[in-house]
């Protein structure tokens, strides 16, 4: 070995307690050969230990020759490219031939190797080829089967042989109990199969500062995987850096994992470009810490814990019983719904189903306003001041363009669009008040108790807001609405139409293996948005305790038409959504997390936050009010970016990032609803008078 190839640090076999460093020496004598030393290895602690470079080179070469270094069992346990022979014979099981364990074999996670006493799960392993009862749980690592029968070790001057040891024998290096060991009976020396070949000092890419030193088995929290466990370890004492031996020898790549279509690379922290969001393991769905080691696919922005990297389970299900599919429930409604227009169809279907469940086939709805659809409704309970005339929707009704936005006919009852799928609707002859024919004549005026899963104790009465600019808050989704709603007088609870007719149990594309059950309002972390939900109804999986979808996220349709091109669909994507690099939302220009739900257009490669494309509020922006010199309209204003300026109320000067405001069509003045209500109350005292004047002020 040339001087240029000498390592900077070395542990000598006869001076294992400390590391020796290569450095200039003066007035020193080599402890090995006795010659003067000008440049050699000196112990950083024991100033008397000096070795010249010639003796050090011979020691390094001698160690290489005397120490046969096979791949350690833990190393080979994750060597996915390795293909061992199918059958072998081994002295530890002389009665029968050993065969390689097949994928179809039922090997428990607690099964251990007969020779090294370590778990066999996840590594090439042999078992007995016969079905004898006394051989039923015999397993042998492939690496253990390849161990040499003899080796030299610094602890003993004799050749050590691999042999079984009686109970009570301990390894002379790590003090662990041994079943098989490299032993010398003359000297009573026993060395376990791990210590026989250990690399006592290693350099690891995950810790560039110093070399790591092997320590005996102890319980500690690993700085690589963050798991607290009893294991051998590699330690950097100056940095207080401590990792499991299994983590130290984790393979740099996993060529063909069972849960991903690309190879995975071992990285030692999350790349800076992906630290904008918290990240979760694709196998167990738990948080991936920023500075811990993990496996990563850069093509897909895909992360997996080291401890999860050998999983055979599907993505995101971890160790849950994913085999228990809800095969026996074929009639559950499939979410997400196909489009925004599909929600009204669901309301109609669920209302009819509810009618059958509570009154039987062929009966009229509970106490519906009308059982048929008259051409003219003289006085509807929700709009008694004007007649309602029955009309039929055509595509021309819905294509009126206003600058770059499309005017859509919205029902004042359910706040859903009127489309060709349900073309019959009623329109006020004097104002822009619209109702689906179903909402006008078929909605039950009384919602029976037990019909709504999240409020089963009392019946609910159908009501509507007194004014177009007055909102009520839905007790299920916590969203505002100015349409029809069901109200419980006893609890003072309000449920809007879309929430009232949601199924109690659904299937969802994002969680295919189990159905989801509607749960009462509570606080939880939504599995779709990853946000904390406060006092809202959700859909939860009874088999997977951490999966729960906010009711508002359940409303997101599976596809939305492109704003300027109807032929292009923007589809809802659930994780895993594989994408290389960083994704930005085309609306707010903020980063999009590919581990959350998002909308994506494959043709244009554009991505969107789900809540940038589809907002939650269940409010109809109704027609104008004329007051003096101003023509006022209610508008919804939302800042596009985090640092965008707020919308300022022209009266109270309060700023709003996301709110309904009153805007003057002429001068553009914005007024918040609170100031608008106060202004109208001053101008028109009394609720009844105010309501009447506002109704008459609506343009015909």
XYZ file of C-alpha atoms in Angstrom:
700
model
C 0.000 0.000 0.000
C 1.423 3.376 -1.024
C 1.601 6.326 1.370
C -1.053 8.129 -0.673
C -3.501 5.272 -0.030
C -3.075 5.229 3.753
C -6.258 6.098 5.684
C -6.222 9.126 7.982
C -7.616 7.114 10.908
C -7.238 3.456 11.871
C -8.038 1.073 14.740
C -5.250 -1.446 15.378
C -6.154 -4.969 16.524
C -3.925 -4.689 19.620
C -5.101 -1.134 20.430
C -8.869 -1.230 19.872
C -9.798 1.135 22.654
C -8.774 4.287 20.765
C -8.377 5.522 17.226
C -4.890 6.277 15.835
C -4.400 9.267 13.526
C -1.870 9.696 10.706
C 0.372 12.685 11.499
C 4.012 13.849 11.708
C 5.979 12.534 14.688
C 9.317 13.559 16.215
C 11.572 11.673 18.628
C 9.202 8.678 18.525
C 9.755 4.951 18.203
C 7.353 2.501 16.487
C 5.727 0.149 18.994
C 5.801 -2.644 16.395
C 9.307 -2.582 14.890
C 11.243 -0.278 17.242
C 12.609 2.068 14.559
C 12.498 5.855 14.717
C 9.296 7.390 13.345
C 9.037 10.739 11.539
C 5.541 10.190 10.158
C 3.113 7.566 11.432
C -0.029 6.708 13.371
C -0.350 8.073 16.900
C -3.143 7.445 19.390
C -5.058 10.612 20.169
C -5.443 9.553 23.821
C -2.445 7.361 24.639
C 0.577 9.451 23.683
C 2.861 6.423 24.034
C 1.256 4.404 21.199
C 3.047 5.072 17.874
C 3.095 2.930 14.704
C 5.173 3.726 11.629
C 3.568 3.797 8.189
C 5.362 0.597 7.130
C 4.000 -1.442 10.029
C 0.587 0.149 9.582
C 0.550 -0.887 5.907
C 1.500 -4.460 6.830
C -1.183 -4.509 9.542
C -3.838 -3.356 7.068
C -2.850 -5.993 4.492
C -2.598 -8.733 7.153
C -6.075 -7.886 8.459
C -7.498 -8.144 4.955
C -5.960 -11.620 4.478
C -6.901 -13.016 7.875
C -10.426 -11.666 8.012
C -12.884 -13.221 5.550
C -15.600 -10.557 5.143
C -18.924 -11.939 3.910
C -21.969 -9.730 3.515
C -23.410 -9.573 7.032
C -26.889 -11.126 7.483
C -28.442 -7.719 8.021
C -26.784 -6.419 4.881
C -27.989 -9.310 2.774
C -31.475 -9.013 4.263
C -32.030 -5.955 2.086
C -30.033 -6.973 -0.977
C -33.014 -7.125 -3.349
C -30.954 -7.992 -6.429
C -29.480 -11.132 -4.864
C -30.668 -14.536 -6.223
C -29.485 -17.442 -3.993
C -29.428 -21.117 -5.087
C -32.728 -22.948 -4.541
C -31.344 -25.879 -2.439
C -28.361 -26.380 -0.103
C -27.090 -28.731 2.583
C -25.882 -27.343 5.899
C -24.259 -28.833 8.992
C -26.781 -27.111 11.302
C -29.560 -29.282 9.823
C -27.921 -32.558 8.749
C -31.137 -34.586 8.463
C -32.607 -32.908 5.384
C -31.784 -30.660 2.464
C -32.720 -26.993 2.824
C -34.778 -25.167 0.200
C -35.202 -21.479 -0.406
C -38.296 -19.931 1.174
C -40.890 -19.058 -1.466
C -43.216 -16.049 -1.517
C -46.179 -18.369 -0.985
C -44.715 -19.691 2.287
C -46.353 -18.286 5.389
C -43.366 -17.003 7.367
C -44.282 -15.074 10.499
C -42.575 -11.824 11.418
C -41.313 -13.374 14.667
C -39.489 -16.293 12.993
C -35.723 -16.274 13.646
C -32.632 -17.767 12.051
C -31.483 -21.013 13.681
C -27.850 -19.919 13.566
C -27.745 -16.181 14.386
C -31.058 -15.753 16.283
C -32.042 -12.740 14.171
C -35.398 -12.298 12.362
C -35.577 -13.787 8.881
C -38.388 -11.609 7.524
C -37.357 -9.655 4.427
C -34.144 -11.590 3.664
C -33.277 -14.628 1.475
C -33.831 -17.578 3.787
C -33.684 -21.357 3.681
C -36.075 -23.757 5.390
C -36.320 -27.524 5.627
C -37.433 -29.172 2.384
C -39.404 -31.820 4.299
C -42.701 -31.436 6.118
C -41.508 -33.081 9.309
C -43.031 -31.702 12.495
C -39.676 -31.249 14.252
C -38.390 -29.226 11.252
C -41.458 -27.037 10.908
C -39.913 -23.770 12.149
C -36.338 -24.233 10.983
C -35.034 -21.162 9.131
C -31.521 -20.208 8.079
C -30.416 -16.924 6.520
C -28.718 -17.363 3.171
C -25.823 -15.281 4.506
C -25.549 -17.549 7.539
C -25.498 -20.590 5.253
C -22.538 -18.999 3.422
C -20.442 -18.404 6.543
C -16.948 -20.005 6.462
C -16.356 -22.897 8.805
C -13.094 -21.420 10.144
C -11.511 -18.009 10.573
C -8.726 -16.159 12.356
C -9.586 -13.621 15.007
C -7.456 -11.284 17.081
C -8.955 -12.596 20.346
C -7.383 -16.038 19.950
C -4.119 -17.304 18.501
C -5.859 -20.476 17.297
C -8.084 -20.928 14.291
C -11.730 -20.530 15.359
C -14.320 -22.997 14.075
C -18.050 -22.428 13.545
C -19.892 -24.813 15.860
C -22.996 -25.068 18.079
C -22.583 -23.867 21.649
C -24.384 -25.086 24.779
C -26.748 -22.804 26.668
C -25.090 -20.110 28.729
C -22.216 -19.310 26.381
C -21.635 -15.625 25.634
C -19.797 -13.814 22.872
C -16.412 -12.604 24.097
C -16.835 -9.336 22.184
C -20.452 -8.195 22.636
C -21.488 -10.431 25.578
C -24.634 -11.635 23.792
C -25.942 -15.196 24.150
C -24.914 -17.469 21.291
C -26.384 -20.656 19.833
C -23.645 -20.972 17.189
C -20.280 -19.235 17.390
C -16.719 -19.253 16.158
C -15.093 -21.051 19.059
C -11.861 -22.421 20.409
C -12.560 -25.058 23.073
C -8.936 -25.071 24.244
C -9.092 -21.381 25.152
C -12.832 -21.265 25.879
C -13.243 -18.460 23.311
C -16.598 -17.774 21.681
C -17.201 -15.092 19.057
C -20.680 -14.639 17.571
C -21.111 -14.589 13.809
C -21.605 -10.824 13.867
C -18.495 -9.904 15.839
C -16.428 -12.346 13.827
C -16.682 -10.118 10.765
C -17.617 -6.714 12.087
C -16.224 -3.554 10.641
C -15.357 -1.860 13.906
C -14.896 1.558 12.312
C -16.691 2.758 9.200
C -17.005 5.930 7.186
C -20.619 6.688 6.246
C -21.965 9.186 3.730
C -24.741 10.045 6.147
C -22.200 11.502 8.593
C -19.266 13.140 6.833
C -17.707 14.737 9.893
C -16.142 11.672 11.547
C -15.876 7.912 11.341
C -18.432 5.791 13.210
C -17.450 3.186 15.796
C -19.348 -0.036 16.480
C -20.887 -0.344 19.954
C -22.382 -3.319 21.721
C -26.143 -3.884 21.898
C -28.112 -1.225 23.788
C -31.482 0.526 23.731
C -31.385 3.984 22.152
C -33.197 6.269 19.711
C -31.615 6.128 16.280
C -30.621 9.431 14.644
C -31.232 7.898 11.219
C -34.695 6.333 11.516
C -35.872 7.899 14.828
C -36.921 4.487 16.179
C -36.065 3.529 19.737
C -34.934 -0.096 19.802
C -32.448 -2.577 21.267
C -29.712 -3.027 18.671
C -26.024 -2.823 17.906
C -25.037 0.676 16.948
C -22.483 2.855 15.243
C -21.594 5.975 17.202
C -19.804 9.251 16.626
C -18.917 10.383 20.137
C -17.838 13.981 19.322
C -21.143 14.657 17.521
C -23.345 12.514 19.769
C -24.519 10.794 16.572
C -25.958 7.313 17.172
C -27.506 5.001 14.580
C -28.657 1.391 14.424
C -26.304 -1.030 12.732
C -29.171 -1.998 10.424
C -29.479 1.640 9.351
C -25.733 1.953 8.866
C -25.806 -0.913 6.371
C -29.102 -0.040 4.709
C -28.603 -0.357 0.925
C -28.065 2.847 -1.000
C -30.770 1.825 -3.495
C -33.787 -0.489 -3.555
C -33.990 -1.543 -7.212
C -37.522 -2.955 -7.279
C -39.710 -2.187 -4.246
C -43.090 -3.915 -4.083
C -44.947 -0.623 -3.631
C -43.383 1.607 -6.315
C -42.515 1.426 -10.004
C -39.102 3.145 -9.775
C -35.937 2.357 -7.799
C -35.596 4.208 -4.501
C -32.439 5.955 -3.303
C -31.328 6.392 0.293
C -31.099 10.071 1.252
C -30.102 11.584 4.574
C -32.607 14.436 4.748
C -35.534 15.755 2.720
C -34.230 17.858 -0.212
C -34.550 21.598 0.316
C -36.914 21.988 -2.645
C -39.465 19.681 -0.966
C -39.447 21.288 2.491
C -42.233 23.757 1.743
C -44.712 21.173 3.077
C -44.531 18.468 5.692
C -44.091 15.079 4.035
C -45.585 11.680 4.844
C -44.373 8.136 4.294
C -46.088 6.580 1.273
C -46.423 3.223 3.072
C -47.533 4.038 6.631
C -48.819 7.606 5.964
C -47.021 8.912 9.068
C -44.893 12.052 9.098
C -41.394 11.922 7.615
C -39.045 14.044 9.722
C -37.035 16.552 7.735
C -33.550 15.493 8.919
C -34.028 11.728 9.171
C -32.847 9.166 6.639
C -35.393 7.870 4.160
C -35.828 6.354 0.714
C -36.744 8.720 -2.088
C -37.796 8.639 -5.742
C -36.885 11.968 -7.336
C -39.014 11.254 -10.421
C -42.194 11.006 -8.353
C -41.426 13.067 -5.213
C -41.971 9.866 -3.244
C -40.765 9.266 0.345
C -40.608 6.096 2.479
C -39.288 5.545 6.002
C -36.291 3.228 6.282
C -38.329 0.968 8.570
C -41.149 0.825 5.974
C -38.895 0.219 2.978
C -39.308 -3.572 3.083
C -43.114 -3.421 3.242
C -45.203 -5.640 0.980
C -48.417 -3.742 1.701
C -50.183 -1.314 -0.661
C -49.486 2.405 -0.441
C -50.925 4.342 2.457
C -52.448 1.301 4.198
C -49.499 0.261 6.339
C -50.307 -2.833 8.361
C -54.075 -2.366 8.363
C -56.218 -5.281 7.314
C -56.588 -4.100 3.759
C -57.788 -7.489 2.552
C -61.197 -6.960 4.180
C -62.743 -5.175 1.214
C -66.362 -4.048 1.435
C -67.372 -6.435 -1.333
C -70.833 -6.936 0.141
C -71.903 -3.307 -0.300
C -72.286 -2.770 -4.052
C -75.107 -0.204 -3.745
C -73.127 2.467 -1.928
C -72.827 5.826 -3.671
C -69.412 6.263 -5.278
C -67.534 9.487 -4.473
C -66.177 11.761 -5.782
C -69.177 12.584 -7.938
C -68.485 12.846 -11.649
C -69.120 16.600 -11.957
C -70.429 19.651 -10.106
C -73.856 19.056 -11.677
C -74.010 15.530 -10.214
C -74.643 16.788 -6.693
C -78.214 17.794 -7.508
C -78.842 14.348 -8.998
C -77.615 12.843 -5.728
C -80.002 15.095 -3.760
C -82.937 13.893 -5.895
C -81.974 10.214 -5.593
C -81.402 10.391 -1.845
C -84.694 12.231 -1.292
C -86.597 9.519 -3.160
C -84.747 6.802 -1.259
C -85.594 8.549 1.989
C -89.250 8.701 0.999
C -89.317 4.955 0.323
C -87.499 4.164 3.581
C -89.920 6.194 5.719
C -93.232 6.006 3.840
C -92.939 3.053 1.513
C -93.041 2.612 -2.250
C -95.531 4.762 -4.175
C -96.337 7.217 -1.367
C -96.095 10.990 -1.672
C -93.160 12.746 -0.066
C -93.579 13.515 3.617
C -95.483 16.821 3.466
C -94.268 18.177 0.165
C -95.598 21.502 -1.019
C -97.066 20.045 -4.217
C -97.303 16.508 -5.528
C -97.305 17.442 -9.195
C -95.726 20.234 -11.248
C -98.242 22.957 -12.162
C -97.450 25.342 -14.986
C -97.934 28.349 -12.690
C -97.398 28.490 -8.928
C -99.403 31.448 -7.707
C -97.860 31.689 -4.265
C -94.894 29.540 -3.317
C -94.072 29.425 0.386
C -90.504 30.637 -0.263
C -91.460 33.455 -2.670
C -95.049 34.534 -1.956
C -94.844 38.024 -3.467
C -94.654 36.904 -7.140
C -95.861 34.093 -9.367
C -93.502 31.317 -10.420
C -93.700 30.111 -14.001
C -92.548 26.686 -15.143
C -89.829 26.731 -17.823
C -87.583 24.179 -19.518
C -83.837 24.620 -19.611
C -82.010 24.789 -22.943
C -78.313 25.255 -23.564
C -78.981 28.819 -24.757
C -80.209 29.713 -21.267
C -76.762 29.088 -19.881
C -74.363 30.675 -22.360
C -74.734 34.353 -21.614
C -71.193 35.685 -21.485
C -70.165 38.484 -19.156
C -66.583 39.474 -19.969
C -64.557 36.337 -19.192
C -67.096 34.582 -16.977
C -70.086 32.448 -17.845
C -73.439 33.173 -16.247
C -74.961 29.996 -14.847
C -78.583 29.512 -13.773
C -78.536 28.723 -10.049
C -81.466 27.373 -8.065
C -82.368 29.581 -5.083
C -83.359 26.494 -3.097
C -80.484 24.009 -3.256
C -77.919 26.509 -4.704
C -77.030 23.985 -7.420
C -76.892 24.752 -11.180
C -79.921 24.201 -13.405
C -78.840 21.969 -16.291
C -80.201 19.842 -19.107
C -80.082 16.769 -16.840
C -82.994 18.206 -14.814
C -84.397 20.765 -17.275
C -87.696 21.654 -15.595
C -87.484 24.712 -13.346
C -89.567 27.620 -12.070
C -88.731 31.274 -12.597
C -90.237 34.381 -11.024
C -91.985 36.526 -13.627
C -90.615 39.738 -12.047
C -87.238 38.903 -10.473
C -84.407 36.453 -10.928
C -85.715 33.917 -8.449
C -85.229 30.351 -9.756
C -86.120 26.933 -8.404
C -85.635 23.449 -9.726
C -89.038 21.870 -10.234
C -87.967 19.285 -7.676
C -86.996 21.936 -5.109
C -90.263 23.805 -5.693
C -92.624 20.836 -5.422
C -90.933 17.699 -4.090
C -88.718 18.693 -1.187
C -90.266 17.483 2.084
C -91.352 20.374 4.299
C -90.643 18.250 7.353
C -87.523 16.074 7.630
C -88.355 13.213 10.019
C -86.222 12.362 13.013
C -83.544 9.705 12.409
C -83.455 10.640 8.704
C -80.313 12.764 9.111
C -77.523 10.580 10.609
C -75.737 13.432 12.386
C -78.924 14.755 14.047
C -81.221 11.787 14.672
C -83.154 13.012 17.728
C -85.504 15.642 16.288
C -87.373 16.379 13.088
C -86.287 19.286 10.874
C -88.481 21.890 9.159
C -87.745 23.296 5.695
C -87.145 27.061 5.748
C -85.450 29.784 3.698
C -83.659 33.040 4.441
C -85.772 36.182 4.631
C -83.360 38.183 2.485
C -81.008 37.327 -0.330
C -78.154 38.986 1.565
C -78.714 37.227 4.883
C -76.874 33.943 5.464
C -77.395 31.037 7.802
C -74.638 28.676 8.871
C -74.992 24.964 8.160
C -74.427 22.867 11.267
C -72.972 19.998 9.226
C -70.382 21.722 7.018
C -70.075 25.089 8.836
C -70.562 26.887 5.502
C -72.838 29.836 4.838
C -75.944 29.476 2.680
C -78.728 31.782 1.513
C -80.875 29.003 0.067
C -83.282 26.500 1.581
C -82.307 24.765 4.786
C -83.735 22.417 7.395
C -84.008 23.770 10.915
C -84.384 22.057 14.288
C -86.335 24.312 16.633
C -85.268 22.332 19.701
C -81.512 22.482 19.080
C -81.497 25.606 16.886
C -79.501 23.605 14.344
C -79.489 24.351 10.618
C -78.690 21.911 7.789
C -78.441 23.097 4.192
C -80.014 21.068 1.381
C -76.802 19.510 0.025
C -75.781 18.202 3.468
C -79.283 17.045 4.447
C -79.409 14.463 1.662
C -75.886 13.084 1.853
C -75.750 9.277 2.292
C -74.883 7.874 5.685
C -72.344 5.500 4.091
C -70.313 5.944 0.892
C -67.417 4.560 -1.109
C -64.598 6.900 -2.084
C -61.948 6.572 -4.772
C -59.224 7.754 -2.401
C -59.888 4.857 -0.004
C -60.942 1.947 -2.177
C -60.649 -0.926 0.281
C -63.212 0.190 2.859
C -66.441 2.139 2.913
C -66.722 5.435 4.790
C -69.373 6.204 7.415
C -70.828 9.658 8.096
C -69.801 10.873 11.555
C -71.325 13.656 13.710
C -69.611 17.073 13.867
C -66.214 16.842 15.563
C -62.614 18.055 15.389
C -60.175 16.027 13.273
C -57.408 16.199 10.671
C -58.823 15.789 7.176
C -57.016 13.119 5.153
C -57.618 15.108 1.964
C -56.619 18.661 2.861
C -54.379 17.733 5.842
C -55.978 20.653 7.685
C -57.532 20.588 11.137
C -61.320 20.584 10.833
C -63.319 22.239 13.608
C -66.816 20.969 14.436
C -67.764 19.568 11.023
C -69.326 16.362 9.774
C -66.936 13.934 8.102
C -66.736 10.514 6.510
C -64.538 8.092 8.447
C -63.210 4.598 7.855
C -64.024 2.223 10.707
C -61.121 -0.085 9.783
C -58.459 2.618 9.353
C -58.738 4.883 12.420
C -56.694 7.740 10.949
C -58.607 8.107 7.687
C -61.368 10.721 7.781
C -62.506 13.067 5.005
C -64.040 16.457 5.683
C -67.592 16.725 4.315
C -66.531 19.733 2.208
C -63.767 17.705 0.546
C -66.296 14.971 -0.205
C -68.149 17.529 -2.361
C -65.197 17.929 -4.738
C -66.162 16.488 -8.159
C -63.870 14.080 -9.984
C -63.549 16.430 -12.965
C -64.127 20.069 -13.834
C -64.342 21.509 -17.322
C -61.550 23.848 -18.328
C -62.612 27.478 -18.122
C -61.766 28.279 -21.747
C -61.889 24.827 -23.351
C -64.799 22.443 -22.640
C -62.981 19.572 -24.343
C -60.286 19.523 -21.633
C -61.028 18.009 -18.244
C -59.287 19.011 -15.043
C -59.390 15.868 -12.922
C -59.201 15.370 -9.179
C -56.076 13.398 -8.259
C -55.599 11.513 -5.013
C -52.200 10.527 -3.656
C -50.003 8.998 -4.775
C -49.714 11.601 -7.549
C -46.307 11.077 -9.111
C -44.588 14.217 -10.352
C -40.928 15.139 -10.704
C -39.864 18.394 -9.108
C -41.988 21.159 -7.617
C -45.622 21.760 -8.661
C -47.178 25.224 -8.702
C -50.868 26.131 -8.726
C -51.880 27.981 -11.893
C -54.268 30.214 -9.926
C -52.455 31.299 -6.760
C -48.923 30.419 -7.976
C -48.133 28.777 -4.637
C -46.616 25.297 -4.360
C -48.935 22.288 -4.562
C -48.228 19.252 -2.392
C -48.423 16.065 -4.460
C -49.292 14.131 -1.277
C -52.596 16.034 -0.984
C -55.647 16.053 -3.206
C -55.195 18.324 -6.202
C -56.671 19.046 -9.611
C -54.543 18.379 -12.686
C -54.983 18.762 -16.430
C -52.963 16.109 -18.270
C -53.098 17.898 -21.623
C -51.737 21.213 -20.397
C -49.763 19.746 -17.438
C -51.341 22.413 -15.229
C -52.075 21.753 -11.568
C -54.352 23.496 -9.090
C -55.063 23.459 -5.380
C -58.444 21.802 -4.906
C -59.768 24.789 -2.970
C -58.511 27.285 -5.571
C -60.709 25.715 -8.252
C -63.665 24.716 -6.097
C -64.743 26.952 -3.216
C -66.911 25.656 -0.413
C -69.496 28.354 0.254
C -73.032 27.373 -0.649
C -74.216 30.888 -1.557
C -75.956 32.302 -4.620
C -74.723 35.724 -5.697
C -78.118 37.220 -6.490
C -79.218 40.215 -8.514
C -78.610 43.917 -7.885
C -80.117 46.372 -5.416
C -80.619 50.006 -6.407
C -80.136 52.453 -3.524
C -79.906 56.099 -4.527
C -77.013 56.658 -6.921
C -75.536 53.182 -6.470
C -76.391 49.827 -7.982
C -75.115 47.208 -5.544
C -74.331 43.534 -6.086
C -73.063 40.892 -3.724
C -69.673 39.519 -4.819
C -67.242 36.954 -3.479
C -63.679 38.245 -3.179
C -60.659 36.107 -2.411
C -56.990 37.050 -2.595
C -55.059 34.790 -4.951
C -51.710 34.755 -3.143
C -50.510 34.853 0.442
C -48.921 38.277 0.040
C -51.705 39.766 -2.073
C -53.257 42.976 -0.681
C -56.531 42.566 1.166
C -59.874 43.844 -0.062
C -60.706 46.943 1.996
C -64.206 47.890 3.124
C -64.910 51.470 2.061
C -66.794 52.170 5.293
C -64.899 50.552 8.187
C -61.512 50.160 6.394
C -61.234 46.559 7.549
C -59.280 44.248 5.220
C -60.571 40.885 3.973
C -58.647 38.035 2.337
C -61.695 35.892 1.665
C -65.242 37.188 2.124
C -68.580 38.114 0.609
C -68.766 41.869 -0.009
C -71.200 44.363 -1.488
C -69.797 46.052 -4.596
C -71.063 49.079 -6.502
C -71.349 48.191 -10.179
C -70.527 51.766 -11.177
C -67.723 53.041 -8.936
C -66.354 49.718 -7.668
C -66.762 50.649 -3.995
C -66.588 47.616 -1.689
C -68.533 47.401 1.569
C -68.459 44.476 3.999
C -71.758 42.814 4.840
C -71.675 44.072 8.431
C -71.490 47.703 7.314
C -74.105 47.041 4.637
C -76.519 45.545 7.192
C -75.976 48.480 9.545
C -76.581 50.944 6.727
C -79.800 49.248 5.632
C -81.036 49.002 9.227
C -80.545 52.757 9.671
C -82.280 53.577 6.415
C -85.122 51.079 6.839
C -85.886 50.434 10.551
C -87.782 47.299 11.349
C -87.182 43.810 9.995
C -90.450 43.478 8.087
C -90.171 46.899 6.455
C -86.529 46.289 5.543
C -87.341 42.909 4.047
C -90.176 44.331 1.964
C -88.146 47.254 0.647
C -85.211 45.023 -0.295
C -87.547 42.635 -2.120
C -89.062 45.505 -4.090
C -85.603 46.953 -4.780
C -84.520 43.855 -6.676
C -84.490 44.614 -10.368
C -87.275 42.900 -12.365
